[in-house]
């Protein structure tokens, strides 16, 4: 490591195929996908990231058509706080629907904000609501937001190519830092949030997803 090195760039440089990195750090989304075909009861919204976003007017009868808001995205809308399934699952404490489980929604990249049954995707910022029984979460996600970085790096049958499933949750990774050297100024919370867990040797950490390893941390290093 050298002064000014960015762990994010190092992670991406040495392990570019890591789906965790690709999903969380995918940039270059210039606009949310437009989709104007009729639908009975689905709303899709792109996350408004800045003032001046362009959006379509909402229909007078929302139950018989889909409302799509399209914003020019000039930054990555990824919500890092909701980048783990565990964090997304915990957001559903006030979830109103019984036929659609928070666990399934979390696996499909959604977390809960409301109102009603509206859920945004942590990766692309797209929002869906007005869910019905038997809706296929990933199919709806893909239909309304086909360029979502989460979907571009996953498939219907395999959401992540995870190297270490036991370290998939933030809490599991945090538990590995029990004997993290106090002399290392990069905090376990930062490392665990960036996908790393401690391997009980010096300051070596590995990514749970791509198995890429980093070491020799210096003050001011950003694990992302």
XYZ file of C-alpha atoms in Angstrom:
224
model
C 0.000 0.000 0.000
C 1.058 3.582 -0.696
C -0.063 6.935 0.617
C -3.406 7.825 -0.932
C -4.243 4.290 -2.111
C -7.969 3.559 -2.290
C -8.953 0.042 -1.128
C -12.007 0.286 -3.345
C -9.904 0.747 -6.443
C -7.444 -1.934 -5.334
C -10.309 -4.379 -4.771
C -11.732 -3.591 -8.184
C -8.301 -3.621 -9.870
C -7.159 -7.001 -8.594
C -10.548 -8.731 -8.402
C -12.667 -7.135 -11.150
C -14.970 -10.142 -11.439
C -16.074 -9.926 -7.793
C -19.862 -9.601 -7.998
C -19.974 -7.836 -4.626
C -17.726 -5.066 -5.935
C -19.519 -4.936 -9.285
C -22.917 -4.648 -7.635
C -21.963 -2.041 -5.055
C -19.664 0.049 -7.189
C -21.252 -0.147 -10.644
C -21.265 3.377 -11.998
C -22.184 5.020 -15.230
C -25.927 4.682 -14.909
C -26.939 7.639 -17.008
C -30.685 7.172 -16.755
C -33.303 4.887 -15.328
C -34.941 2.541 -17.789
C -38.195 3.681 -19.337
C -41.066 1.237 -19.601
C -44.473 2.364 -20.775
C -46.321 -0.885 -21.495
C -49.642 -1.204 -19.638
C -49.873 -3.028 -16.345
C -52.704 -3.518 -13.932
C -51.283 -2.475 -10.606
C -47.563 -1.920 -10.513
C -45.805 1.371 -9.878
C -42.162 1.888 -10.719
C -40.179 4.884 -9.562
C -36.579 5.869 -10.150
C -34.843 7.448 -7.181
C -34.655 11.273 -7.477
C -31.024 11.982 -6.676
C -30.870 15.646 -7.451
C -33.049 18.622 -8.294
C -34.249 19.037 -11.834
C -34.994 15.393 -12.538
C -37.347 14.736 -15.431
C -40.345 12.590 -14.660
C -43.563 11.622 -16.335
C -46.869 12.861 -14.987
C -48.807 10.347 -12.949
C -51.961 8.872 -14.504
C -55.372 9.864 -13.209
C -56.292 6.218 -12.663
C -53.204 4.582 -11.134
C -54.858 1.192 -10.640
C -55.114 0.589 -14.359
C -51.711 1.754 -15.488
C -48.086 1.859 -14.438
C -46.458 5.102 -13.340
C -42.801 5.390 -14.255
C -40.673 8.279 -13.057
C -37.474 8.734 -15.055
C -34.598 10.764 -13.645
C -31.203 11.530 -15.156
C -28.820 9.828 -12.760
C -25.479 11.606 -12.499
C -24.208 9.547 -9.599
C -24.381 5.981 -8.363
C -27.637 5.660 -6.376
C -26.394 2.629 -4.462
C -27.459 2.658 -0.788
C -24.435 1.174 0.953
C -26.316 0.979 4.256
C -28.689 -1.523 2.636
C -26.061 -3.498 0.715
C -26.449 -6.615 2.891
C -29.479 -8.903 3.034
C -29.410 -8.626 6.813
C -29.723 -4.837 6.756
C -32.536 -5.001 4.212
C -34.393 -7.641 6.231
C -34.262 -5.485 9.367
C -35.936 -2.616 7.507
C -39.224 -4.560 7.274
C -40.382 -4.166 10.895
C -43.533 -2.338 9.713
C -44.070 -4.307 6.479
C -47.858 -4.452 5.824
C -48.215 -7.482 3.526
C -48.484 -11.091 4.691
C -48.265 -12.789 1.281
C -44.823 -11.379 0.433
C -42.021 -12.123 2.867
C -39.284 -9.656 3.869
C -36.703 -12.413 3.354
C -37.707 -12.794 -0.306
C -37.739 -9.045 -0.858
C -34.323 -8.665 0.732
C -32.857 -11.350 -1.508
C -34.216 -9.490 -4.528
C -32.293 -6.343 -3.397
C -35.294 -4.475 -1.958
C -35.570 -2.770 1.425
C -38.612 -1.134 3.005
C -39.298 2.579 3.271
C -43.016 2.920 2.596
C -45.469 4.439 2.253
C -47.713 1.432 1.857
C -45.858 -1.466 0.247
C -43.320 0.652 -1.651
C -39.782 -0.779 -1.666
C -36.613 0.630 -3.301
C -33.681 -1.373 -4.660
C -30.443 -0.681 -2.803
C -28.403 -0.861 -6.029
C -30.351 1.084 -8.673
C -32.745 3.116 -6.512
C -35.774 1.903 -8.493
C -38.978 1.651 -6.447
C -41.872 -0.781 -6.816
C -45.231 -0.858 -5.065
C -48.776 -2.231 -5.320
C -47.629 -5.836 -4.998
C -50.012 -8.699 -5.707
C -50.000 -12.357 -4.648
C -47.788 -14.556 -6.838
C -45.678 -11.646 -8.093
C -42.181 -12.815 -9.027
C -39.839 -10.353 -7.361
C -36.836 -10.669 -9.646
C -38.982 -10.722 -12.781
C -40.718 -7.504 -11.740
C -37.388 -5.964 -10.801
C -35.892 -6.889 -14.164
C -38.962 -5.796 -16.134
C -39.036 -2.286 -14.693
C -35.307 -1.712 -14.121
C -33.423 -3.947 -16.583
C -30.171 -2.002 -16.219
C -29.970 -2.364 -12.443
C -26.352 -3.278 -11.527
C -27.610 -5.875 -9.045
C -29.469 -7.683 -11.819
C -26.690 -7.285 -14.366
C -24.363 -9.235 -12.099
C -26.805 -11.912 -11.015
C -29.151 -14.468 -12.527
C -32.553 -15.813 -11.592
C -31.011 -18.861 -9.966
C -27.802 -17.449 -8.479
C -27.864 -13.952 -7.025
C -24.198 -13.866 -6.052
C -21.257 -16.120 -6.735
C -20.310 -16.133 -3.063
C -16.989 -17.620 -2.043
C -17.738 -17.891 1.685
C -21.444 -18.232 2.460
C -20.808 -18.300 6.210
C -19.499 -14.722 5.967
C -22.382 -13.395 3.866
C -23.920 -11.298 6.652
C -22.439 -8.208 8.250
C -22.820 -9.633 11.767
C -20.940 -12.818 10.849
C -18.046 -10.787 9.484
C -17.998 -8.549 12.562
C -17.600 -11.572 14.836
C -14.313 -12.460 13.131
C -12.725 -9.205 14.326
C -12.672 -10.191 18.014
C -8.866 -10.247 18.007
C -8.331 -7.517 15.415
C -5.022 -5.750 16.258
C -5.708 -2.534 18.163
C -2.714 -0.950 16.429
C -4.560 -1.037 13.088
C -6.523 2.202 12.808
C -8.990 0.942 10.194
C -12.039 -0.116 12.189
C -13.716 -3.555 11.961
C -17.079 -1.895 11.283
C -15.669 -0.239 8.168
C -14.095 -3.464 6.926
C -17.149 -5.633 7.582
C -19.414 -3.136 5.804
C -17.101 -3.302 2.783
C -17.459 -7.095 2.607
C -14.298 -8.103 4.471
C -13.765 -10.538 7.351
C -10.660 -11.136 9.473
C -8.581 -14.303 8.970
C -6.771 -14.087 12.343
C -3.377 -13.255 10.879
C -1.722 -9.840 11.157
C -4.164 -7.396 9.508
C -5.150 -9.738 6.668
C -8.781 -9.628 5.552
C -10.711 -11.359 2.789
C -13.825 -10.495 0.818
C -16.646 -12.939 1.557
C -17.798 -12.767 -2.057
C -14.753 -12.922 -4.337
C -12.231 -14.253 -1.765
C -9.855 -11.414 -2.592
C -7.460 -10.534 0.224
C -6.014 -7.204 1.405
C -3.441 -6.416 4.100
C -1.024 -3.795 5.450
C -3.692 -1.218 6.232
C -2.574 2.350 6.928
C -4.242 5.269 8.747
C -6.837 6.909 6.539
C -7.391 3.878 4.287
C -10.989 3.541 3.086
C -12.031 -0.134 2.723
C -14.482 0.832 -0.008
